[in-house]
Tab-separated table of C-alpha atoms (C1' of nucleotides) in Angstrom:
chain	number	residue	atom	x	y	z
G	1	MET	CA	-7.229	32.179	33.577
G	2	SER	CA	-8.156	29.209	35.759
G	3	MET	CA	-7.556	25.639	34.777
G	4	ALA	CA	-11.292	24.958	34.761
G	5	LYS	CA	-12.036	27.890	32.512
G	6	ARG	CA	-9.227	26.962	30.141
G	7	LYS	CA	-10.649	23.480	29.725
G	8	ILE	CA	-14.061	24.862	28.944
G	9	ARG	CA	-12.658	27.213	26.364
G	10	ASP	CA	-10.576	24.446	24.789
G	11	ALA	CA	-13.594	22.200	24.628
G	12	ALA	CA	-15.515	24.932	22.868
G	13	ALA	CA	-12.751	25.470	20.371
G	14	GLN	CA	-12.253	21.804	19.502
G	15	VAL	CA	-15.037	19.634	18.236
G	16	ASP	CA	-15.365	16.024	19.379
G	17	VAL	CA	-14.352	13.749	16.539
G	18	SER	CA	-15.784	10.332	15.752
G	19	ASP	CA	-15.165	8.049	12.808
G	20	ALA	CA	-18.601	6.451	13.152
G	21	VAL	CA	-19.498	7.674	9.661
G	22	LEU	CA	-16.789	5.385	8.267
G	23	ALA	CA	-17.053	2.593	10.820
G	24	ARG	CA	-20.179	1.266	9.111
G	25	PHE	CA	-17.976	0.185	6.218
G	26	LEU	CA	-16.008	-3.001	6.550
G	27	GLY	CA	-13.514	-1.612	4.054
G	28	TYR	CA	-12.550	1.079	6.520
G	29	HIS	CA	-11.810	-1.408	9.294
G	30	LEU	CA	-10.005	-3.573	6.783
G	31	LYS	CA	-7.652	-0.800	5.766
G	32	ARG	CA	-6.952	0.326	9.307
G	33	ALA	CA	-6.348	-3.203	10.560
G	34	GLN	CA	-4.147	-4.018	7.589
G	35	THR	CA	-1.962	-0.984	8.178
G	36	VAL	CA	-1.520	-1.810	11.848
G	37	LEU	CA	-0.902	-5.516	11.343
G	38	MET	CA	1.525	-5.015	8.484
G	39	GLY	CA	3.539	-2.430	10.371
G	40	ASP	CA	3.683	-4.503	13.500
G	41	MET	CA	4.487	-7.691	11.620
G	42	ASN	CA	7.310	-6.043	9.719
G	43	GLY	CA	8.720	-5.007	13.049
G	44	ALA	CA	8.491	-8.576	14.302
G	45	ILE	CA	10.557	-10.063	11.465
G	46	ALA	CA	12.856	-7.114	10.818
G	47	PRO	CA	15.444	-8.657	13.199
G	48	LEU	CA	15.644	-11.558	10.745
G	49	GLY	CA	16.264	-9.180	7.858
G	50	LEU	CA	12.841	-9.856	6.373
G	51	ARG	CA	9.796	-7.825	5.413
G	52	MET	CA	6.374	-9.300	4.824
G	53	ILE	CA	6.904	-9.495	1.090
G	54	THR	CA	10.327	-11.109	1.333
G	55	PHE	CA	9.057	-13.556	3.935
G	56	SER	CA	6.132	-14.417	1.675
G	57	ALA	CA	8.435	-15.041	-1.259
G	58	LEU	CA	10.786	-17.177	0.812
G	59	ALA	CA	7.885	-19.164	2.254
G	60	MET	CA	6.466	-19.831	-1.188
G	61	VAL	CA	9.838	-21.029	-2.469
G	62	VAL	CA	10.245	-23.356	0.501
G	63	ALA	CA	6.745	-24.769	0.081
G	64	ASN	CA	6.831	-24.903	-3.716
G	65	ALA	CA	10.417	-25.710	-4.553
G	66	GLY	CA	11.114	-25.491	-8.265
G	67	LEU	CA	8.433	-22.953	-9.114
G	68	ARG	CA	9.229	-20.225	-11.619
G	69	GLN	CA	9.377	-16.513	-11.067
G	70	SER	CA	6.275	-15.883	-13.126
G	71	GLN	CA	4.373	-18.450	-11.086
G	72	LEU	CA	5.508	-16.818	-7.883
G	73	ALA	CA	4.597	-13.371	-9.156
G	74	ASP	CA	1.112	-14.606	-10.028
G	75	ALA	CA	0.679	-16.377	-6.716
G	76	LEU	CA	1.655	-13.319	-4.687
G	77	ALA	CA	0.000	-10.807	-6.997
G	78	VAL	CA	3.289	-8.977	-7.434
G	79	GLU	CA	4.332	-7.511	-10.765
G	80	ARG	CA	7.135	-9.517	-12.315
G	81	PRO	CA	9.606	-6.634	-12.440
G	82	ASN	CA	9.090	-5.955	-8.755
G	83	LEU	CA	9.657	-9.577	-7.836
G	84	VAL	CA	13.075	-9.504	-9.466
G	85	VAL	CA	14.591	-7.243	-6.805
G	86	ILE	CA	12.979	-9.248	-4.005
G	87	LEU	CA	14.550	-12.442	-5.335
G	88	ASP	CA	17.860	-10.679	-5.924
G	89	ASP	CA	17.921	-9.937	-2.229
G	90	LEU	CA	17.065	-13.494	-1.174
G	91	GLU	CA	19.564	-14.947	-3.621
G	92	GLU	CA	22.409	-12.622	-2.623
G	93	ARG	CA	21.869	-13.616	0.984
G	94	GLY	CA	22.132	-17.284	0.063
G	95	LEU	CA	18.544	-18.117	0.988
G	96	ILE	CA	17.372	-19.281	-2.425
G	97	THR	CA	18.881	-20.301	-5.752
G	98	ARG	CA	17.807	-19.500	-9.292
G	99	ASP	CA	18.398	-22.616	-11.390
G	100	ARG	CA	17.983	-22.609	-15.154
G	101	VAL	CA	15.243	-24.966	-16.264
G	102	PRO	CA	16.732	-27.381	-18.841
G	103	SER	CA	13.456	-27.830	-20.686
G	104	ASP	CA	12.888	-24.060	-20.899
G	105	ARG	CA	16.071	-22.108	-20.743
G	106	ARG	CA	14.285	-18.790	-20.382
G	107	ALA	CA	12.978	-19.760	-16.982
G	108	TYR	CA	14.457	-20.031	-13.518
G	109	ALA	CA	13.392	-22.665	-11.029
G	110	LEU	CA	13.468	-21.224	-7.520
G	111	ARG	CA	14.691	-23.425	-4.704
G	112	PRO	CA	15.500	-22.775	-1.060
G	113	THR	CA	18.967	-23.363	0.326
G	114	PRO	CA	19.440	-25.027	3.722
G	115	ALA	CA	20.002	-21.548	5.145
G	116	GLY	CA	16.768	-20.450	3.487
G	117	ARG	CA	14.839	-23.292	5.086
G	118	THR	CA	16.306	-22.492	8.470
G	119	LEU	CA	15.434	-18.809	8.224
G	120	PHE	CA	11.966	-19.717	7.002
G	121	ASP	CA	11.445	-21.866	10.102
G	122	GLU	CA	12.569	-19.071	12.387
G	123	ALA	CA	10.496	-16.460	10.602
G	124	THR	CA	7.417	-18.667	10.555
G	125	ALA	CA	7.677	-19.122	14.303
G	126	ALA	CA	8.060	-15.363	14.754
G	127	VAL	CA	5.097	-14.573	12.528
G	128	ALA	CA	2.902	-17.189	14.166
G	129	ALA	CA	3.820	-15.915	17.628
G	130	HIS	CA	3.104	-12.373	16.536
G	131	GLU	CA	-0.305	-13.269	15.150
G	132	ALA	CA	-1.159	-15.206	18.265
G	133	ARG	CA	-0.358	-12.105	20.291
G	134	MET	CA	-2.424	-9.844	18.047
G	135	LEU	CA	-5.388	-12.205	18.168
G	136	ALA	CA	-5.083	-13.078	21.835
G	137	GLY	CA	-8.545	-11.844	22.733
G	138	VAL	CA	-10.274	-13.270	19.664
G	139	SER	CA	-12.238	-16.519	19.695
G	140	ALA	CA	-11.382	-19.295	17.244
G	141	ALA	CA	-14.874	-19.025	15.812
G	142	ASP	CA	-14.469	-15.310	15.107
G	143	ARG	CA	-11.074	-15.946	13.597
G	144	ALA	CA	-12.547	-18.580	11.263
G	145	ALA	CA	-15.405	-16.279	10.321
G	146	ALA	CA	-12.977	-13.480	9.536
G	147	LEU	CA	-11.045	-15.834	7.290
G	148	ARG	CA	-14.230	-16.687	5.392
G	149	VAL	CA	-15.068	-13.024	4.930
G	150	LEU	CA	-11.574	-12.134	3.733
G	151	ALA	CA	-11.561	-15.036	1.304
G	152	ALA	CA	-14.940	-13.950	-0.047
G	153	ILE	CA	-13.661	-10.429	-0.618
G	154	ARG	CA	-10.475	-11.623	-2.249
G	155	HIS	CA	-12.198	-13.962	-4.645
G	156	GLY	CA	-15.491	-12.239	-5.210
G	157	ALA	CA	-14.386	-8.708	-6.083
G	158	GLY	CA	-16.869	-7.112	-8.437
G	159	GLY	CA	-18.583	-10.483	-8.744
G	160	ALA	CA	-22.286	-10.998	-9.486
V	1	MET	CA	4.256	-34.289	-30.359
V	2	SER	CA	0.797	-35.320	-29.210
V	3	MET	CA	-1.373	-33.144	-27.049
V	4	ALA	CA	-1.267	-35.709	-24.274
V	5	LYS	CA	2.476	-35.925	-24.299
V	6	ARG	CA	2.857	-32.149	-24.366
V	7	LYS	CA	0.655	-31.809	-21.318
V	8	ILE	CA	2.736	-34.393	-19.489
V	9	ARG	CA	5.948	-32.626	-20.356
V	10	ASP	CA	4.527	-29.249	-19.359
V	11	ALA	CA	3.364	-30.690	-16.075
V	12	ALA	CA	6.848	-31.972	-15.438
V	13	ALA	CA	8.371	-28.619	-16.298
V	14	GLN	CA	6.003	-26.543	-14.172
V	15	VAL	CA	5.402	-27.292	-10.543
V	16	ASP	CA	1.931	-26.957	-9.044
V	17	VAL	CA	1.834	-23.872	-6.865
V	18	SER	CA	-0.151	-23.409	-3.684
V	19	ASP	CA	-0.136	-20.586	-1.173
V	20	ALA	CA	-1.191	-22.892	1.656
V	21	VAL	CA	2.020	-22.078	3.503
V	22	LEU	CA	0.833	-18.483	3.824
V	23	ALA	CA	-2.887	-19.164	4.086
V	24	ARG	CA	-2.502	-20.208	7.710
V	25	PHE	CA	-1.767	-16.574	8.534
V	26	LEU	CA	-4.644	-14.188	8.850
V	27	GLY	CA	-2.306	-11.358	7.926
V	28	TYR	CA	-1.868	-12.849	4.489
V	29	HIS	CA	-5.598	-12.974	3.819
V	30	LEU	CA	-5.906	-9.500	5.263
V	31	LYS	CA	-3.395	-8.039	2.853
V	32	ARG	CA	-4.819	-9.804	-0.175
V	33	ALA	CA	-8.401	-8.864	0.671
V	34	GLN	CA	-7.428	-5.275	1.392
V	35	THR	CA	-5.688	-4.902	-1.954
V	36	VAL	CA	-8.677	-6.292	-3.829
V	37	LEU	CA	-11.292	-4.327	-1.916
V	38	MET	CA	-9.391	-1.059	-2.106
V	39	GLY	CA	-8.812	-1.376	-5.832
V	40	ASP	CA	-12.392	-2.287	-6.535
V	41	MET	CA	-13.739	0.409	-4.250
V	42	ASN	CA	-11.594	3.071	-5.848
V	43	GLY	CA	-13.045	2.019	-9.162
V	44	ALA	CA	-16.553	2.340	-7.777
V	45	ILE	CA	-16.151	5.963	-6.685
V	46	ALA	CA	-13.721	7.123	-9.354
V	47	PRO	CA	-16.691	8.332	-11.469
V	48	LEU	CA	-17.414	10.782	-8.633
V	49	GLY	CA	-13.836	12.039	-8.704
V	50	LEU	CA	-13.043	10.422	-5.364
V	51	ARG	CA	-10.568	7.919	-4.022
V	52	MET	CA	-10.952	6.087	-0.747
V	53	ILE	CA	-8.813	8.588	1.117
V	54	THR	CA	-10.590	11.637	-0.294
V	55	PHE	CA	-13.963	10.051	0.369
V	56	SER	CA	-12.898	9.302	3.939
V	57	ALA	CA	-11.787	12.877	4.477
V	58	LEU	CA	-15.001	14.267	3.006
V	59	ALA	CA	-17.112	11.913	5.099
V	60	MET	CA	-15.301	12.902	8.267
V	61	VAL	CA	-15.784	16.601	7.533
V	62	VAL	CA	-19.486	16.077	6.875
V	63	ALA	CA	-19.930	14.059	10.070
V	64	ASN	CA	-17.661	16.245	12.226
V	65	ALA	CA	-18.154	19.730	10.868
V	66	GLY	CA	-15.726	22.189	12.402
V	67	LEU	CA	-12.939	19.735	13.168
V	68	ARG	CA	-9.371	20.806	12.582
V	69	GLN	CA	-6.862	19.400	10.171
V	70	SER	CA	-4.744	17.906	12.903
V	71	GLN	CA	-7.793	16.187	14.376
V	72	LEU	CA	-8.676	14.802	10.976
V	73	ALA	CA	-5.128	13.638	10.380
V	74	ASP	CA	-5.136	11.828	13.721
V	75	ALA	CA	-8.547	10.279	13.107
V	76	LEU	CA	-7.558	8.924	9.702
V	77	ALA	CA	-3.989	8.069	10.656
V	78	VAL	CA	-2.672	10.255	7.857
V	79	GLU	CA	0.432	12.383	8.283
V	80	ARG	CA	-0.410	16.069	8.444
V	81	PRO	CA	1.609	17.043	5.389
V	82	ASN	CA	-0.149	14.410	3.310
V	83	LEU	CA	-3.565	15.576	4.422
V	84	VAL	CA	-2.879	19.066	3.148
V	85	VAL	CA	-2.983	18.054	-0.499
V	86	ILE	CA	-6.098	15.956	0.023
V	87	LEU	CA	-7.902	18.941	1.528
V	88	ASP	CA	-6.532	21.238	-1.166
V	89	ASP	CA	-8.285	19.025	-3.672
V	90	LEU	CA	-11.588	18.972	-1.805
V	91	GLU	CA	-11.461	22.715	-1.216
V	92	GLU	CA	-10.601	23.598	-4.811
V	93	ARG	CA	-13.568	21.560	-5.947
V	94	GLY	CA	-15.850	23.475	-3.614
V	95	LEU	CA	-16.680	20.482	-1.443
V	96	ILE	CA	-15.302	21.807	1.848
V	97	THR	CA	-14.163	25.118	3.310
V	98	ARG	CA	-11.198	25.950	5.527
V	99	ASP	CA	-12.361	28.560	8.022
V	100	ARG	CA	-9.938	30.283	10.378
V	101	VAL	CA	-10.749	29.537	14.005
V	102	PRO	CA	-11.140	32.899	15.819
V	103	SER	CA	-9.950	31.514	19.138
V	104	ASP	CA	-6.858	29.948	17.566
V	105	ARG	CA	-5.774	31.664	14.449
V	106	ARG	CA	-3.252	28.967	13.557
V	107	ALA	CA	-6.022	26.440	12.993
V	108	TYR	CA	-8.575	25.817	10.284
V	109	ALA	CA	-12.064	24.512	10.994
V	110	LEU	CA	-13.155	22.205	8.200
V	111	ARG	CA	-16.764	22.351	7.042
V	112	PRO	CA	-18.646	20.778	4.156
V	113	THR	CA	-20.343	22.905	1.519
V	114	PRO	CA	-23.806	21.969	0.241
V	115	ALA	CA	-22.067	20.490	-2.809
V	116	GLY	CA	-19.832	18.518	-0.456
V	117	ARG	CA	-22.808	17.111	1.403
V	118	THR	CA	-24.485	16.146	-1.843
V	119	LEU	CA	-21.401	14.389	-3.156
V	120	PHE	CA	-20.951	12.663	0.184
V	121	ASP	CA	-24.502	11.293	-0.055
V	122	GLU	CA	-23.905	9.997	-3.559
V	123	ALA	CA	-20.550	8.503	-2.682
V	124	THR	CA	-21.872	6.876	0.467
V	125	ALA	CA	-24.590	5.194	-1.545
V	126	ALA	CA	-22.030	4.007	-4.075
V	127	VAL	CA	-19.691	2.661	-1.408
V	128	ALA	CA	-22.506	0.937	0.467
V	129	ALA	CA	-23.780	-0.652	-2.738
V	130	HIS	CA	-20.300	-1.774	-3.609
V	131	GLU	CA	-19.732	-3.357	-0.208
V	132	ALA	CA	-23.099	-5.083	-0.366
V	133	ARG	CA	-22.046	-6.605	-3.674
V	134	MET	CA	-18.661	-7.699	-2.362
V	135	LEU	CA	-20.216	-9.277	0.713
V	136	ALA	CA	-23.230	-10.750	-1.054
V	137	GLY	CA	-22.444	-14.314	-0.053
V	138	VAL	CA	-21.443	-13.517	3.512
V	139	SER	CA	-23.751	-13.978	6.493
V	140	ALA	CA	-24.463	-11.091	8.831
V	141	ALA	CA	-22.954	-13.094	11.678
V	142	ASP	CA	-19.688	-13.611	9.795
V	143	ARG	CA	-19.616	-9.962	8.870
V	144	ALA	CA	-20.030	-8.970	12.521
V	145	ALA	CA	-17.339	-11.426	13.587
V	146	ALA	CA	-14.962	-10.033	10.988
V	147	LEU	CA	-15.594	-6.550	12.323
V	148	ARG	CA	-14.707	-7.692	15.824
V	149	VAL	CA	-11.492	-9.294	14.619
V	150	LEU	CA	-10.448	-6.253	12.615
V	151	ALA	CA	-11.162	-3.950	15.548
V	152	ALA	CA	-9.099	-6.179	17.834
V	153	ILE	CA	-6.172	-6.035	15.428
V	154	ARG	CA	-6.425	-2.304	14.988
V	155	HIS	CA	-6.544	-1.557	18.685
V	156	GLY	CA	-4.484	-4.350	20.135
V	157	ALA	CA	-1.357	-4.172	18.001
V	158	GLY	CA	1.639	-5.350	19.963
V	159	GLY	CA	-0.474	-5.350	23.097
V	160	ALA	CA	0.291	-7.765	25.956
A	1	DC	C1'	8.387	38.683	28.108
A	2	DA	C1'	11.388	34.660	26.337
A	3	DA	C1'	11.318	29.991	25.276
A	4	DA	C1'	8.868	26.134	24.126
A	5	DT	C1'	5.071	24.132	21.816
A	6	DA	C1'	1.407	23.590	18.284
A	7	DA	C1'	-1.180	24.207	13.494
A	8	DG	C1'	-0.503	24.286	8.987
A	9	DT	C1'	2.471	24.311	5.034
A	10	DT	C1'	6.378	23.341	1.801
A	11	DA	C1'	9.852	20.554	0.115
A	12	DT	C1'	11.751	16.246	-0.183
A	13	DA	C1'	12.781	11.464	0.427
A	14	DA	C1'	11.774	6.708	0.802
A	15	DA	C1'	8.915	2.808	-0.239
A	16	DG	C1'	5.562	0.456	-2.870
A	17	DT	C1'	3.382	-0.396	-7.232
A	18	DA	C1'	2.771	-0.153	-12.288
A	19	DT	C1'	4.175	0.287	-17.297
A	20	DA	C1'	7.169	0.061	-21.419
A	21	DA	C1'	10.900	-1.777	-23.772
A	22	DT	C1'	14.542	-5.279	-24.382
A	23	DC	C1'	16.963	-9.899	-24.735
A	24	DA	C1'	16.878	-14.668	-25.065
A	25	DT	C1'	14.212	-18.551	-25.849
A	26	DT	C1'	10.187	-21.269	-27.074
A	27	DA	C1'	5.825	-21.992	-29.460
A	28	DT	C1'	2.910	-21.381	-33.480
A	29	DA	C1'	1.174	-20.297	-38.242
A	30	DG	C1'	1.839	-20.695	-42.881
U	1	DC	C1'	11.037	-25.558	-41.959
U	2	DT	C1'	11.103	-20.836	-41.331
U	3	DA	C1'	9.004	-16.373	-40.087
U	4	DT	C1'	6.188	-14.604	-36.631
U	5	DA	C1'	4.186	-14.436	-32.362
U	6	DA	C1'	4.412	-15.195	-27.600
U	7	DT	C1'	6.788	-16.036	-23.048
U	8	DG	C1'	10.301	-15.634	-18.989
U	9	DA	C1'	13.206	-12.611	-17.027
U	10	DT	C1'	15.250	-8.244	-16.775
U	11	DT	C1'	16.136	-3.121	-16.961
U	12	DA	C1'	14.676	1.383	-16.761
U	13	DT	C1'	11.316	4.405	-15.451
U	14	DA	C1'	7.219	6.592	-13.731
U	15	DC	C1'	3.533	7.016	-10.588
U	16	DT	C1'	1.468	6.610	-5.984
U	17	DT	C1'	1.666	6.296	-1.296
U	18	DT	C1'	3.746	7.262	2.954
U	19	DA	C1'	7.235	9.455	5.941
U	20	DT	C1'	10.517	13.129	7.585
U	21	DA	C1'	12.625	17.742	8.103
U	22	DA	C1'	12.291	22.453	8.146
U	23	DC	C1'	9.756	26.677	8.157
U	24	DT	C1'	5.970	30.276	9.318
U	25	DT	C1'	2.640	31.939	12.200
U	26	DA	C1'	0.335	31.783	16.398
U	27	DT	C1'	-0.374	30.225	21.106
U	28	DT	C1'	1.079	28.517	25.550
U	29	DT	C1'	4.117	28.227	29.435
U	30	DG	C1'	7.856	29.216	32.715
DNA sequence: CAAATAAGTTATAAAGTATAATCATTATAG
DNA sequence: CTATAATGATTATACTTTATAACTTATTTG
């Protein structure tokens, strides 16, 4: 069987596939982009021993020193029990401390260590560089518009 | 203890929390928006017995009748083994059929049933209505810009 | 024709996310 | 003031999603 004939037969046997039926939905693009970005970003900070969720937690502790676990869980939309293991990791690696709050001895105040601040700086640079690479071909105006749209989705779910 | 005093003490005990440190990253907004949209969307089509992934699979079969499982898995970026159970569900409910391909008897050609097409129409309307609600306050220009950004992320990951 | 490859499946594991129950402590109602 | 309710953190656990390995059957290739 000739190469030409084989190609024709293969073409007949396999339908051309398009995701146009889904591409009309922003939610579809959102999910696909999120998967790609998250995977790629995790790769970018893996050398620092971080994942996106651990980086987020560390960043929030650096920027909001003294906050409590429940506040952090709320801010990141992570269930409290799941945050515990994330903070265990950061604490064991000497990046943050859990300090008992004198005025409420149930609570822990989370604070970064010097090592935590240093790693945060490195990771922030890595994440920023990675995003810059991913958005290289995108105009600042489009980037700003995308931010507005994402914020609207995040805050307006089920609204009106 | 007076109300005023209590508030002062509480304010001292609990730090104000802001996620500004993360808000500079588009990836953060992307993840938050995706979580919200996905959850809300799943709620919108749950009455039809669908989730986003099963709706996506059904839609692709309707729009690309005759495609094979491996093509569908590639198109949706789902691992082949995971697609099997999704299609099992759709097939058992009489929404699609798996037809042996005569020219390649390893493969199945996926086709929608009339019931599948009907459910697809209903679900598409529900999803479209839901997205319209979520994006009510967003201009068409912003929506288009967001689409461009998401497409760039999806296709340009790690690129140059 | 034998060996390598591909389609689909099964089984399983790893990761992410959610729920219930518990302990210690603080706040509130009577 | 004390009994009760509520909160912060934790443990244990379950559920969902996603990924990997191995297998069967069929096709392709050397």
